[in-house]
Coordinates of C-alpha atoms in Angstrom, one line a residue:
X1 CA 273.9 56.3 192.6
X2 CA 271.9 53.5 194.0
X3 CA 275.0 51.7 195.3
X4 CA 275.4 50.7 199.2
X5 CA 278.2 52.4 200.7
X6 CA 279.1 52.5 204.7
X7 CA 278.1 55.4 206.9
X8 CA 278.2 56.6 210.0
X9 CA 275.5 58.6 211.0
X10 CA 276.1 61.0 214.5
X11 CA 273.4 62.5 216.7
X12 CA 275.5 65.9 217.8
X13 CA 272.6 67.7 219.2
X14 CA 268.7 66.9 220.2
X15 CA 267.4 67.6 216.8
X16 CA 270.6 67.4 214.5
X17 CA 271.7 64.4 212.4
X18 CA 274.9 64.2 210.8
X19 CA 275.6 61.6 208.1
X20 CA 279.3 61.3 207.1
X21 CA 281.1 58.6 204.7
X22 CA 279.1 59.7 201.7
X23 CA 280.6 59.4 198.4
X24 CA 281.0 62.8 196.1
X25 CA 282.6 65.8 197.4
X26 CA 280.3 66.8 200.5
X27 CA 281.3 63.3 202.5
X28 CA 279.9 64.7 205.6
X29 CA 276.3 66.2 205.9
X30 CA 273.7 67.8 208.6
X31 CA 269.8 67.3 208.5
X32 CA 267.4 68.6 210.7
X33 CA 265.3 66.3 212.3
X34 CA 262.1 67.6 210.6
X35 CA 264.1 67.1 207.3
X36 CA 264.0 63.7 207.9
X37 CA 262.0 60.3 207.7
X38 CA 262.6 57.7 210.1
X39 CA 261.0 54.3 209.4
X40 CA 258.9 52.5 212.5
X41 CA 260.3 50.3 214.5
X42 CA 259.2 46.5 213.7
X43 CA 260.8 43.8 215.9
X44 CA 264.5 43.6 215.4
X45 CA 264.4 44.9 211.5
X46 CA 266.4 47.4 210.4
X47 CA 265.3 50.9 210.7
X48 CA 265.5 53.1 207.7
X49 CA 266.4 57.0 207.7
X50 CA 265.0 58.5 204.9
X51 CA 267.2 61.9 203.7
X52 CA 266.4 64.6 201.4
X53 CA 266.6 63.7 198.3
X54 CA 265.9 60.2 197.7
X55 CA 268.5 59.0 200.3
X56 CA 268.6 56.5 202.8
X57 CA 270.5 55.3 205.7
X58 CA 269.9 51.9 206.6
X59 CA 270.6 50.8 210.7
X60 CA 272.9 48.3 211.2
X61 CA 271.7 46.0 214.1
X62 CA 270.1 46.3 217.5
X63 CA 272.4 48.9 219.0
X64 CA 271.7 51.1 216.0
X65 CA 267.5 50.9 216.4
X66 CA 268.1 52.0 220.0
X67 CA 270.3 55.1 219.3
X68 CA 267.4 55.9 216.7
X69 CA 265.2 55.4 219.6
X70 CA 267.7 57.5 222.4
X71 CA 267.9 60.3 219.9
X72 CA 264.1 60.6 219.3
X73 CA 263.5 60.6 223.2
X74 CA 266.0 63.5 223.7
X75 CA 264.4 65.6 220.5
X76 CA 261.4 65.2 222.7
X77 CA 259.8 63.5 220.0
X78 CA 256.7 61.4 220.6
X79 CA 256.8 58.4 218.9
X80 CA 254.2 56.5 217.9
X81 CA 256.6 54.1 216.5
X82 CA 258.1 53.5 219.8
X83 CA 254.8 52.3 221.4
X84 CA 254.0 49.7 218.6
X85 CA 257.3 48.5 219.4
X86 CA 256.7 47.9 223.0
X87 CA 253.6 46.7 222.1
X88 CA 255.4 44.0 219.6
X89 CA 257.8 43.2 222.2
X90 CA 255.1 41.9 225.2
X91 CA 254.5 38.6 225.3
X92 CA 251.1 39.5 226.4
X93 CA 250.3 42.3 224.3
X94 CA 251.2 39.9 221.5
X95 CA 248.3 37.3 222.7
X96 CA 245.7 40.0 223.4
X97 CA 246.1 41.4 219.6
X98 CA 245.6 37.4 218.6
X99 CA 242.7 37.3 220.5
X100 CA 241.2 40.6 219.2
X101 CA 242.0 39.6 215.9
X102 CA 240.5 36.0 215.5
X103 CA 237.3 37.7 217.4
X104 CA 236.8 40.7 215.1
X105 CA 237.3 38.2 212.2
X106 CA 234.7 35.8 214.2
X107 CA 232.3 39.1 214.5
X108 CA 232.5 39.6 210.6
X109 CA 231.7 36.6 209.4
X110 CA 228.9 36.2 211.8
X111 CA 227.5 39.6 211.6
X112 CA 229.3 41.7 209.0
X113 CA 228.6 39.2 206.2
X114 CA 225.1 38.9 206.8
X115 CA 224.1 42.4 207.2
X116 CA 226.2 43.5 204.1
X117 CA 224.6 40.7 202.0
X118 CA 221.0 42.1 203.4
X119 CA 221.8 45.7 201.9
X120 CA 223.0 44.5 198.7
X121 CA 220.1 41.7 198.2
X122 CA 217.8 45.0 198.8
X123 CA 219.7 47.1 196.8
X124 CA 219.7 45.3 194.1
X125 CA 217.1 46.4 191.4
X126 CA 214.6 43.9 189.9
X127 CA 215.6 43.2 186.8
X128 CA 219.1 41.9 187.9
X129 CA 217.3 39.7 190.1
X130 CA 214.7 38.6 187.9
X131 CA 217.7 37.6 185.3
X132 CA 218.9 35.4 188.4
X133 CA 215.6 33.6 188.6
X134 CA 215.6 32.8 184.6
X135 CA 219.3 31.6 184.3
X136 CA 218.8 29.5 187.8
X137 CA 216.0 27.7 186.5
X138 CA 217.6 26.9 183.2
X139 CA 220.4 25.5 185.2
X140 CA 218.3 23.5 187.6
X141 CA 216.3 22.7 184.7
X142 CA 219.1 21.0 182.7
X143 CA 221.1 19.7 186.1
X144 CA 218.1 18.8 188.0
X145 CA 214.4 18.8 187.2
X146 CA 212.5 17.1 184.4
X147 CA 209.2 18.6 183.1
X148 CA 206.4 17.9 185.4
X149 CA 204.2 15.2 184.7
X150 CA 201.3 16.2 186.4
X151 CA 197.7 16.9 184.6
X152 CA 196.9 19.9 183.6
X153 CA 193.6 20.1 185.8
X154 CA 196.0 19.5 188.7
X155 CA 198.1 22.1 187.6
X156 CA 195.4 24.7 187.4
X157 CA 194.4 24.5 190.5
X158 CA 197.1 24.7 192.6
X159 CA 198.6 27.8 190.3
X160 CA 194.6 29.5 191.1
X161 CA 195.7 28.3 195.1
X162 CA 199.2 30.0 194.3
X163 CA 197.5 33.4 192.8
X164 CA 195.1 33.7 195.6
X165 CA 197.5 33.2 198.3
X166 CA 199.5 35.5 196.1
X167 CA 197.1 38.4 196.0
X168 CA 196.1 38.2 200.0
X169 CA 199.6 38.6 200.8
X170 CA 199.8 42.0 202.6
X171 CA 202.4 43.9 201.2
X172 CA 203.7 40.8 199.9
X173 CA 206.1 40.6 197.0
X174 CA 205.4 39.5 193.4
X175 CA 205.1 35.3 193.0
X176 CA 205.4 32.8 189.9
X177 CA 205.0 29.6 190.1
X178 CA 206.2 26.6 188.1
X179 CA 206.0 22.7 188.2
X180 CA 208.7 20.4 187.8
X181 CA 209.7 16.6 188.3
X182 CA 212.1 16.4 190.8
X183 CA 213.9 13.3 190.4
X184 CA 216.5 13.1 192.7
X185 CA 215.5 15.8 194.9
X186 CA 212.2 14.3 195.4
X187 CA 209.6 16.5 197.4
X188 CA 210.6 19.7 197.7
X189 CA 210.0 23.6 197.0
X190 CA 212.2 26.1 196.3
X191 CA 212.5 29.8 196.1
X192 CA 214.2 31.3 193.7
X193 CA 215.4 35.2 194.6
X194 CA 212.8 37.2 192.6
X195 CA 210.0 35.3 193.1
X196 CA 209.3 32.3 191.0
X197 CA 208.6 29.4 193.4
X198 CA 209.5 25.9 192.1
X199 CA 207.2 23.0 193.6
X200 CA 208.1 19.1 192.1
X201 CA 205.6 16.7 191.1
X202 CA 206.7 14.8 194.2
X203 CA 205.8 17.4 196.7
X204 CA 202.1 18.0 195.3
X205 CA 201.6 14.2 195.0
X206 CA 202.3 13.5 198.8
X207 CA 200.3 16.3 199.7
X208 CA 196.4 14.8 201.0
X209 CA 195.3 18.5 201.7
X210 CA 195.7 21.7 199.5
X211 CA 196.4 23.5 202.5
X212 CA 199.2 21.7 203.1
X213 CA 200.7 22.8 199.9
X214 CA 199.4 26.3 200.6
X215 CA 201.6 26.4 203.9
X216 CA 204.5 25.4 201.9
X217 CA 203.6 28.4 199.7
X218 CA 203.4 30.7 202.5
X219 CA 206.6 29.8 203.6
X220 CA 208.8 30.3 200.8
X221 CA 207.1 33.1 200.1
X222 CA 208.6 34.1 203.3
X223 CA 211.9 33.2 202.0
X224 CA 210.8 35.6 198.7
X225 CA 209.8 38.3 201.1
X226 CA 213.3 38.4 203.1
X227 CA 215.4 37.7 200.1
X228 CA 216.9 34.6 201.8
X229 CA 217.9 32.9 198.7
X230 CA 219.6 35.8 197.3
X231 CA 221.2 36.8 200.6
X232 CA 222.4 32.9 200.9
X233 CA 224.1 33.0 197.7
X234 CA 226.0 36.3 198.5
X235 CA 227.0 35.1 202.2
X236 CA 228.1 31.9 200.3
X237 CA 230.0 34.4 197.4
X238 CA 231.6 36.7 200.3
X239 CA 234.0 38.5 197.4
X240 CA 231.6 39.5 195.0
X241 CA 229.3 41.0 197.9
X242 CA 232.1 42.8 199.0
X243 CA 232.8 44.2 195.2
X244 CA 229.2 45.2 194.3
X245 CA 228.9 46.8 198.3
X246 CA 231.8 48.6 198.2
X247 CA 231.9 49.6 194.4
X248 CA 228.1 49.9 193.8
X249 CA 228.9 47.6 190.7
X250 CA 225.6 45.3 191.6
X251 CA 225.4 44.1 187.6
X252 CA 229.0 42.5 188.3
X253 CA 227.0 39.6 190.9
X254 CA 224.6 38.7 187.8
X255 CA 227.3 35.6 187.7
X256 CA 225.8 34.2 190.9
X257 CA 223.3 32.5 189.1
X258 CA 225.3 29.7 188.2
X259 CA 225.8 29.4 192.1
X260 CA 221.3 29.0 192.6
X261 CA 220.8 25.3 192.4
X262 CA 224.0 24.0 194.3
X263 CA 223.0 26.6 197.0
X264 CA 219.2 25.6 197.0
X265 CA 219.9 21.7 196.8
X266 CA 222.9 21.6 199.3
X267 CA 223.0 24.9 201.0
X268 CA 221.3 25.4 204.5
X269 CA 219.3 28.2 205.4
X270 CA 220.2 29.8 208.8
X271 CA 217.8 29.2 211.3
X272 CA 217.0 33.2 211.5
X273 CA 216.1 32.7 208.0
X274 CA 213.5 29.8 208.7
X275 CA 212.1 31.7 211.7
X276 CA 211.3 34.7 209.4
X277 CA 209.6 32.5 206.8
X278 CA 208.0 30.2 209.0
X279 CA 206.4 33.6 210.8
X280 CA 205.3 34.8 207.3
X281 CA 203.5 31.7 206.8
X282 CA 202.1 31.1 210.0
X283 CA 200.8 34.7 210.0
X284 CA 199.2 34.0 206.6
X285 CA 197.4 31.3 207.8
X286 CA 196.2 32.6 210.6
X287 CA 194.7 35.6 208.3
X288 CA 193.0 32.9 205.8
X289 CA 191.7 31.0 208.6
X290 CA 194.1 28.1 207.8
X291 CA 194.3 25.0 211.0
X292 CA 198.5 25.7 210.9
X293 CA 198.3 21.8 211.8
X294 CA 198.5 21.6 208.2
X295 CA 202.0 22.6 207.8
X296 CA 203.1 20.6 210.6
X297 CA 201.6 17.5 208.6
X298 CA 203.2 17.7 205.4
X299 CA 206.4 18.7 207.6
X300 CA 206.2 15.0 209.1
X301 CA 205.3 13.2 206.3
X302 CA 207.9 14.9 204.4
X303 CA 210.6 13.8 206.8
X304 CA 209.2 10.1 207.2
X305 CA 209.9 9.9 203.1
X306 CA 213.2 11.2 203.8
X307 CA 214.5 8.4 207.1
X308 CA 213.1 5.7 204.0
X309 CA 215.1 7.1 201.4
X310 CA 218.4 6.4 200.2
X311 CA 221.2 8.1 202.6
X312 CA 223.6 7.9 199.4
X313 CA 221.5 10.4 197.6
X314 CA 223.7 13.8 197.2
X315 CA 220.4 15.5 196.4
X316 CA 219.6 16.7 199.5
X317 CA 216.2 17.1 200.2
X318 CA 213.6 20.0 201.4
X319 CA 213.9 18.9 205.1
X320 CA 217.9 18.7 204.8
X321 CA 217.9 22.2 203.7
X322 CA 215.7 23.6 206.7
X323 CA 217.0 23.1 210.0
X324 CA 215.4 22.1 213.4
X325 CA 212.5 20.0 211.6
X326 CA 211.3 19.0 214.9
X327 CA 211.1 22.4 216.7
X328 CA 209.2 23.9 213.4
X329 CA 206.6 21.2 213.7
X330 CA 206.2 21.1 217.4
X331 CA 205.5 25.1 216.5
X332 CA 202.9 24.5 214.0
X333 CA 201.1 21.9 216.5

């Protein structure tokens, strides 16, 4: 029966329980102590003990956890429940696991995150992240962009710029590149995770060098090269990177597209992130022969359009997204 009655439970010897008051014919019974299951001791909550059977006595109040307690102690029984308790009764010991809590959280989300998002951006084949690059652009496509207005000599030149940076690239990683009008988010570039690169209208307009816009290139083909985008989106999706880690299931995280153009137009890149693809691209130049002044120009002249802009705009714009602006161009001096 699952009803609560009242019992009295005896210690009579160091590994000996007896239980009497129970209802049935047999109203007294004796369990050894390896018969049993006692329950931990949690605070002041009552401790349980479990008997054979499906039974269980539940202790009635403060005097009753510490005759559990006296009884284990004189069966010689070591209790690992009985140091969790002392630990739960300090004061200080209470603190310390507070502290050691909110820092091992602190050292997740600062280090955890990141590297687990690293081996599942790798990880994940090429096709799921290619489908990432098509369904992001159709949704920057219809949120953001416009279709570029430039001429089509313009275009060709800058996409045989694109495909020769493309093919010097040691070791570098497979590049598309498409035009856009960028509207709101005036000049920018962005990265999408497998490789198509999206420069506006706006940004090849204000450019008075190619090698300006072949720095920018360089640089998010940095970004391509490290998977920063992709590794963004999953530190920014911190469930479904721990799903597809732990399970293996990286198909599930083919949703994360719809999470590409807020993360690219409002997300910030970690300042690791910029240093990696700032390197790539000064490391590129250097190997063409390019004056890295260059990037440093279109840098400035970017962030001058931005301080005359309009501070209402929610588009954030290239220079918003990449930290430290004035460091990276002092770097490139």
């Amino acid at each position: 029966s699952a009803r609560m009655v009242d019992v009295l439970v005896h210690f009579p010897l160091p590994d000996t329980v007896r239980v009497t008051g129970l209802p049935g014919p047999r109203t007294e019974r004796l369990y050894s102590l390896p018969e049993l299951k006692i329950s931990e001791r949690i605070g002041g909550s009552a401790r349980s003990i479990y008997l054979p059977g499906g039974g269980k006595c539940e202790a009635d109040g403060a005097d009753a956890n510490d005759a559990i307690d006296q009884f284990l102690k004189s069966a010689g029984h070591k209790s690992f429940e009985g140091r969790v308790h002392l630990i739960e009764s300090k004061f200080a010991y209470a603190i310390a696991a507070l502290i050691i809590t909110a820092v091992s959280l602190w050292a997740f989300v600062e280090y955890g995150i990141p590297e687990l998002s690293k081996r599942a951006a790798f990880a994940m084949p090429s096709s799921i992240s290619g489908s990432l690059d098509s369904e992001g652009l159709d949704l920057m496509d219809r949120i953001l962009f416009d279709p570029s207005e430039l001429d089509d000599d313009t275009k060709r030149r800058f996409t045989k710029l694109f495909a020769e940076m493309s093919h010097n690239l040691k070791n570098g990683p497979e590049l598309w590149i498409e035009f856009r009008r960028g509207g709101g988010v005036g000049a920018n570039a962005f990265a999408l995770p497998s490789g198509t690169i999206v420069f506006t209208d706006e940004l090849i307009n204000m450019s008075k060098d190619d090698k300006e816009i072949i720095a920018i290139m360089a640089h998010e083909a940095g970004h391509v090269a490290g998977r920063h985008t992709l590794r963004m989106i999953l530190q920014n999706s911190t469930v479904a990177l721990l799903i597809s880690t732990i399970t293996g299931d990286l198909t599930s995280i083919t949703a994360l597209s719809s999470a590409i153009p807020t993360m690219l137009v409002q997300s910030k890149y970690s300042r690791r992130f910029e240093t990696e693809a700032d390197s790539y691209a000064l490391e590129y130049m250097r190997q063409a022969g390019i004056e890295r002044i260059h990037f440093a120009n279109i840098l400035e002249r970017m962030s001058a359009e931005k301080r005359m802009g309009d501070d209402d705009n929610d588009m954030v714009n290239y220079l918003s997204s990449h930290p430290a602006t004035k460091e990276r161009v002092e770097r490139f001096k």
